[in-house]
Amino acid sequence: MKKSSSKFAIISIFVTTLLSGLIGGYATIEARNSDLKHIDQSISTVTQRVNTFPTEAISAAILSVEEESLDLTLSLITQEGLETVINESHLIYPGINSIVEVRKALAAPISVQSNNSYRFRAIEIAGGDYLIIASSLDELNSNFKSNLKNLGGFTLVADGVAIFFYIFFLRRHNRGLDAKALDRMQKFLGDASHELRTPLTVIKGYNEMLSKGQLSEESDRTRAFSRVSSEIERMEGLIHDLLLLAELGESRPTTFEEIDLTDLVQAHANDFALFNKDRKLAISLEDICTVNGSREHLNRLIQNCFSNIVRHTPPSAPVSISLKSKGKKVNLVIEDGGPGLPESAYRSEISVMNRFDPSRSRDSGGSGLGMSIIAAIVQEHNGDLELRKSDLGGLAVVVELAK
């Protein structure tokens, strides 16, 4: 058993490191390419101006640099190899010692790596002299090194998360999970891995097309980068939700305090009303409903309820919020006029390790863990959670907490 657990831990860390390296490395290289493209565009702007006015090449180049506020160095190399700087920039320009390099740069910009790295383009002008347009690469190289360090830090954090999950699930097992709980955990992990695999497949597909040059149109490349970015954000959200569920499942005590739930709900309701002006919002809150709980987690519970409404109901669907005391308990009901849930989904007890609902996660961009998190927070506060049909026609989330 120990041998199997150790093997699982090593595989988990290896896969996490590999995925972090692939995704982070791709993003780092693309950021560097973007910076390099910006430099080449600046050099190209001056080059086009010089080619437009070949008889006044030097004047055209200086004017172009000034008009466009470009941080470029301009120099003139004569046929005899003598070089004169005619416009300075932030680049500490060391000069070019080889006419061979100059001729290489006639077709396209080339980079020179040294103590003061730079990128330059050469243009042959009237009389056989060469005009040099150069830009510093110091900032680009500095950003690239910084991104590489960040990638290393991110990989270490990702490995730490993998180890954390390994320890967390191992502890749960060592506390004697019964067969039913273990089966539920396996289903949860299966669904989680499936949800992670989907964005990774998208990222891998676009990465292959970009690396093979299959997306030649700029609009297609821009759309590809946008999709990759959105899928990475989706993975980050999913991992964040998984970590919160793991935290809520730990047996360590949470710091509870006396909280005015009325103020908490009112604040979220005000935000919801501000950003959803097309909805009819009915609010009925009893004054000063206090509970003993975690402010951070109760905030997340209310936020998840409203986020689910925004994701899964039409923009004009009505919403009703009520909060009132019920003996020694507080009753919070958040209802919507959306399409609601399938009949089988309405039940009085919601499992913390609820399976993902693909129709309510992939299409809307959520992780599919919203209701699981709500259930875990209610359980943490020894409360009750019920999902029922709303009088508005959609879903009613009923949360009952002890005062």
XYZ file of C-alpha atoms in Angstrom:
403
model
C 0.000 0.000 0.000
C 2.831 2.395 0.950
C 4.663 1.543 -2.272
C 1.528 2.244 -4.320
C 0.915 5.555 -2.496
C 4.510 6.687 -3.050
C 4.280 5.807 -6.749
C 1.037 7.807 -7.036
C 2.683 10.793 -5.326
C 5.700 10.711 -7.681
C 3.468 10.452 -10.766
C 1.260 13.327 -9.532
C 4.255 15.607 -8.955
C 5.788 14.653 -12.324
C 2.549 15.358 -14.234
C 2.029 18.643 -12.369
C 5.613 19.751 -13.111
C 5.283 18.784 -16.774
C 1.968 20.611 -17.258
C 3.197 23.697 -15.390
C 6.371 23.752 -17.497
C 4.474 23.359 -20.775
C 1.819 25.975 -20.047
C 4.136 28.444 -18.305
C 6.950 27.946 -20.831
C 4.570 28.552 -23.714
C 3.251 31.742 -22.098
C 6.807 32.974 -21.345
C 8.040 32.395 -24.892
C 4.956 34.050 -26.384
C 5.480 37.092 -24.125
C 9.080 37.375 -25.349
C 8.005 36.998 -28.982
C 5.415 39.724 -28.446
C 8.089 42.103 -27.061
C 10.375 41.267 -29.979
C 7.555 41.890 -32.449
C 6.968 45.327 -30.907
C 10.659 46.196 -31.397
C 10.575 44.994 -35.010
C 7.470 47.096 -35.662
C 9.313 50.205 -34.440
C 12.294 49.415 -36.683
C 9.912 48.655 -39.583
C 8.216 52.050 -39.174
C 11.525 53.854 -39.726
C 12.525 51.491 -42.536
C 9.322 52.189 -44.477
C 9.823 55.953 -44.094
C 13.401 55.702 -45.389
C 12.329 53.576 -48.366
C 9.639 56.133 -49.176
C 12.206 58.972 -49.292
C 15.462 57.273 -50.427
C 17.151 60.536 -51.473
C 16.646 61.979 -47.979
C 17.173 58.760 -46.028
C 18.868 60.214 -42.932
C 16.411 63.094 -42.545
C 13.459 60.745 -43.062
C 14.791 58.359 -40.418
C 15.368 61.085 -37.796
C 11.941 62.631 -38.492
C 10.236 59.231 -38.206
C 11.912 58.545 -34.832
C 10.861 61.955 -33.491
C 7.289 61.847 -34.805
C 6.620 58.331 -33.501
C 8.560 58.939 -30.229
C 10.579 55.763 -30.852
C 13.457 54.808 -28.560
C 15.858 53.936 -31.394
C 19.519 54.589 -32.131
C 20.428 55.705 -35.661
C 23.948 55.488 -37.026
C 25.683 55.837 -40.389
C 28.385 53.428 -41.618
C 30.429 54.595 -44.596
C 31.874 52.380 -47.307
C 35.200 52.620 -45.514
C 33.645 51.172 -42.331
C 33.579 54.390 -40.293
C 30.472 54.634 -38.065
C 28.841 57.813 -36.750
C 25.891 57.893 -34.344
C 23.312 60.433 -35.560
C 20.537 59.770 -33.017
C 20.970 58.362 -29.512
C 18.516 56.381 -27.362
C 18.589 54.529 -24.032
C 20.726 51.907 -25.742
C 24.401 52.053 -24.797
C 25.391 51.435 -28.395
C 28.744 49.610 -28.754
C 28.898 49.980 -32.524
C 29.187 47.340 -35.262
C 32.656 46.068 -36.092
C 31.810 43.721 -38.960
C 30.437 44.771 -42.351
C 29.324 41.132 -42.737
C 26.798 41.599 -39.905
C 25.568 44.771 -41.572
C 24.867 42.945 -44.816
C 23.044 40.161 -42.931
C 20.737 42.782 -41.467
C 19.747 44.203 -44.857
C 16.951 41.654 -45.279
C 15.532 41.632 -41.745
C 16.431 42.717 -38.191
C 18.988 40.590 -36.335
C 19.915 40.452 -32.645
C 23.361 40.982 -31.147
C 23.881 39.523 -27.654
C 26.527 41.256 -25.566
C 26.800 43.274 -22.362
C 24.454 45.757 -24.055
C 22.327 43.507 -26.262
C 20.477 45.120 -29.149
C 18.542 44.380 -32.326
C 19.229 46.246 -35.548
C 18.300 46.571 -39.209
C 20.582 47.934 -41.945
C 19.483 49.931 -45.001
C 21.769 50.662 -47.930
C 21.379 54.300 -48.947
C 22.604 56.453 -51.820
C 26.376 56.430 -52.222
C 26.823 52.897 -50.902
C 26.681 53.861 -47.193
C 24.557 52.021 -44.631
C 21.964 53.424 -42.239
C 21.689 51.422 -38.997
C 18.441 51.367 -36.956
C 19.020 49.764 -33.523
C 16.941 49.111 -30.395
C 18.005 47.918 -26.929
C 17.097 44.373 -25.859
C 17.879 44.955 -22.175
C 14.245 45.346 -21.113
C 13.158 42.365 -23.223
C 15.887 40.155 -21.728
C 15.079 41.393 -18.221
C 11.377 40.567 -18.671
C 12.245 37.146 -20.057
C 14.487 36.309 -17.083
C 11.824 37.563 -14.674
C 9.183 35.405 -16.380
C 11.463 32.372 -16.156
C 11.877 32.963 -12.412
C 8.123 33.319 -12.045
C 7.682 30.075 -13.985
C 10.029 28.313 -11.577
C 8.096 29.706 -8.614
C 4.768 28.713 -10.170
C 6.046 25.179 -10.790
C 7.140 24.875 -7.154
C 3.721 26.107 -6.004
C 1.974 23.661 -8.359
C 4.099 20.813 -6.987
C 3.210 21.982 -3.493
C -0.480 21.821 -4.407
C -0.006 18.286 -5.754
C 1.739 17.227 -2.544
C -0.990 18.935 -0.521
C -3.716 16.964 -2.276
C -1.716 13.763 -1.872
C -1.318 14.329 1.887
C -4.936 15.424 2.223
C -6.392 12.338 0.561
C -3.898 10.069 2.329
C -4.972 11.456 5.692
C -8.600 10.908 4.821
C -7.790 7.333 3.916
C -5.819 6.790 7.116
C -8.790 8.017 9.143
C -10.672 5.022 7.802
C -12.847 6.117 4.894
C -15.534 3.534 4.315
C -16.157 2.035 0.871
C -18.990 4.454 0.051
C -16.942 7.550 0.874
C -13.957 6.232 -1.056
C -16.143 5.511 -4.088
C -17.544 9.053 -3.924
C -14.022 10.500 -3.741
C -12.929 8.496 -6.778
C -15.887 9.752 -8.782
C -15.066 13.295 -7.728
C -11.423 12.941 -8.771
C -12.489 11.379 -12.070
C -14.741 14.310 -12.844
C -12.098 16.814 -11.704
C -9.445 15.221 -13.951
C -11.923 15.258 -16.847
C -12.625 18.970 -16.329
C -8.878 19.691 -16.232
C -8.268 17.545 -19.325
C -10.721 19.581 -21.420
C -8.864 22.942 -21.233
C -5.520 21.153 -21.542
C -6.703 19.534 -24.787
C -7.695 22.954 -26.143
C -4.344 24.487 -25.121
C -2.407 21.574 -26.651
C -4.365 21.804 -29.909
C -3.807 25.511 -30.396
C -0.155 25.168 -29.354
C 0.454 22.560 -32.070
C -1.261 24.687 -34.731
C 0.721 27.789 -33.713
C 4.050 25.961 -33.523
C 3.508 24.400 -36.977
C 2.468 27.722 -38.513
C -0.986 26.437 -39.421
C -2.574 29.732 -38.327
C -1.134 32.208 -40.792
C -3.798 34.908 -40.449
C -3.235 37.432 -37.641
C -6.925 37.255 -36.670
C -6.685 33.471 -36.290
C -3.551 33.783 -34.146
C -5.187 36.425 -31.958
C -8.248 34.218 -31.507
C -6.005 31.259 -30.644
C -4.102 33.236 -27.991
C -7.428 34.424 -26.552
C -8.740 30.853 -26.291
C -5.528 29.647 -24.646
C -5.715 32.508 -22.139
C -9.377 31.824 -21.292
C -8.696 28.092 -20.789
C -5.769 28.853 -18.461
C -8.028 31.163 -16.430
C -10.631 28.407 -16.294
C -8.041 25.964 -14.940
C -6.946 28.508 -12.321
C -10.565 28.904 -11.178
C -11.031 25.141 -10.994
C -7.847 24.644 -8.950
C -8.880 27.476 -6.608
C -12.261 25.801 -6.025
C -10.620 22.427 -5.437
C -8.286 23.971 -2.856
C -11.215 25.598 -1.066
C -13.068 22.278 -0.964
C -9.950 20.617 0.422
C -9.678 23.331 3.080
C -13.329 22.939 4.051
C -12.881 19.175 4.284
C -9.966 19.438 6.719
C -10.707 18.748 10.385
C -8.732 21.733 11.662
C -10.906 24.352 13.420
C -12.047 27.481 11.564
C -12.064 30.814 13.396
C -15.722 31.700 13.948
C -17.077 35.071 15.071
C -20.453 36.699 15.549
C -21.590 38.017 12.165
C -24.568 40.156 11.172
C -25.797 38.075 8.247
C -28.243 40.839 7.285
C -25.371 43.244 6.517
C -23.522 40.520 4.625
C -26.496 39.601 2.419
C -27.450 43.260 1.892
C -23.943 44.115 0.644
C -23.977 41.268 -1.900
C -27.554 42.122 -2.936
C -26.532 45.752 -3.591
C -23.639 44.607 -5.797
C -25.896 42.168 -7.633
C -28.505 44.869 -8.277
C -25.838 47.286 -9.534
C -24.524 44.874 -12.178
C -27.870 43.290 -13.117
C -30.121 46.262 -13.810
C -32.407 44.270 -16.156
C -33.520 41.933 -13.369
C -36.472 42.508 -11.075
C -35.022 42.086 -7.592
C -37.185 41.542 -4.498
C -35.366 41.834 -1.155
C -36.842 41.046 2.256
C -34.251 41.048 5.043
C -34.966 40.944 8.755
C -32.972 43.479 10.772
C -29.920 42.163 12.591
C -29.876 38.414 11.942
C -26.678 37.259 13.648
C -24.932 33.904 13.291
C -21.695 32.444 14.608
C -19.515 31.603 11.629
C -16.651 32.326 9.242
C -17.086 35.692 7.507
C -14.870 34.646 4.581
C -16.714 31.384 3.955
C -20.205 32.868 4.352
C -19.222 35.588 1.893
C -18.206 32.855 -0.549
C -21.494 31.012 -0.002
C -23.601 34.072 -0.866
C -21.309 34.978 -3.764
C -21.636 31.476 -5.244
C -25.434 31.646 -5.065
C -25.487 34.903 -7.031
C -22.787 33.714 -9.471
C -24.879 30.630 -10.269
C -27.857 32.872 -11.046
C -25.792 35.056 -13.392
C -24.331 32.008 -15.187
C -27.419 29.869 -15.530
C -30.412 32.202 -15.921
C -31.441 34.737 -18.585
C -30.283 38.351 -17.910
C -33.883 39.437 -17.266
C -34.892 36.554 -14.961
C -36.325 37.853 -11.653
C -34.582 37.181 -8.324
C -35.923 37.072 -4.780
C -33.856 37.226 -1.567
C -35.287 36.690 1.894
C -33.656 36.409 5.322
C -35.539 35.873 8.562
C -35.197 34.297 12.000
C -36.870 30.983 12.630
C -36.621 30.152 16.316
C -32.959 29.570 17.117
C -32.076 29.446 13.444
C -31.712 31.871 10.535
C -33.333 31.064 7.212
C -31.813 32.437 3.967
C -33.649 31.827 0.680
C -32.302 32.950 -2.720
C -34.656 32.242 -5.637
C -34.537 32.896 -9.374
C -36.879 32.746 -12.345
C -34.518 30.766 -14.553
C -34.914 27.283 -16.075
C -34.243 25.558 -12.753
C -32.804 22.051 -12.349
C -33.861 18.609 -13.579
C -36.416 16.926 -11.328
C -33.821 14.459 -10.036
C -31.567 17.301 -8.850
C -34.018 18.617 -6.226
C -33.154 16.963 -2.949
C -32.845 17.997 0.674
C -29.281 16.747 1.158
C -26.501 17.873 -1.171
C -23.253 15.905 -1.140
C -20.101 17.945 -0.553
C -18.393 15.866 -3.216
C -21.182 16.411 -5.758
C -20.338 15.270 -9.261
C -19.730 17.960 -11.853
C -22.751 19.028 -13.910
C -21.257 19.424 -17.425
C -24.247 21.369 -18.723
C -23.811 23.932 -15.934
C -20.037 24.239 -16.027
C -18.423 23.926 -19.451
C -20.928 26.029 -21.363
C -20.962 28.803 -18.761
C -17.249 28.829 -17.970
C -17.640 27.783 -14.320
C -15.839 24.955 -12.575
C -19.050 23.073 -11.776
C -18.085 23.037 -8.093
C -20.231 25.973 -6.964
C -22.943 23.890 -5.293
C -20.352 21.565 -3.747
C -18.666 24.564 -2.124
C -22.005 25.896 -0.864
C -22.784 22.477 0.628
C -19.349 22.261 2.280
C -19.712 25.716 3.879
C -23.206 24.913 5.171
C -21.881 21.636 6.590
C -18.973 23.494 8.208
C -21.525 25.709 10.012
C -23.660 22.692 11.029
C -26.511 24.044 8.927
C -28.977 22.582 6.461
C -29.127 23.076 2.690
C -32.144 22.433 0.486
C -32.720 22.863 -3.236
C -36.340 23.199 -4.264
C -38.451 24.658 -7.032
C -38.908 28.384 -6.748
C -42.266 30.167 -6.893
C -40.586 32.274 -9.593
C -40.229 29.157 -11.752
C -36.534 28.429 -11.300
C -34.314 27.292 -8.421
C -34.618 28.171 -4.745
C -31.529 27.691 -2.573
C -32.561 27.415 1.084
C -29.846 27.748 3.733
C -30.610 27.300 7.422
C -27.947 28.279 9.972
C -27.891 28.265 13.763
C -27.762 31.623 15.544
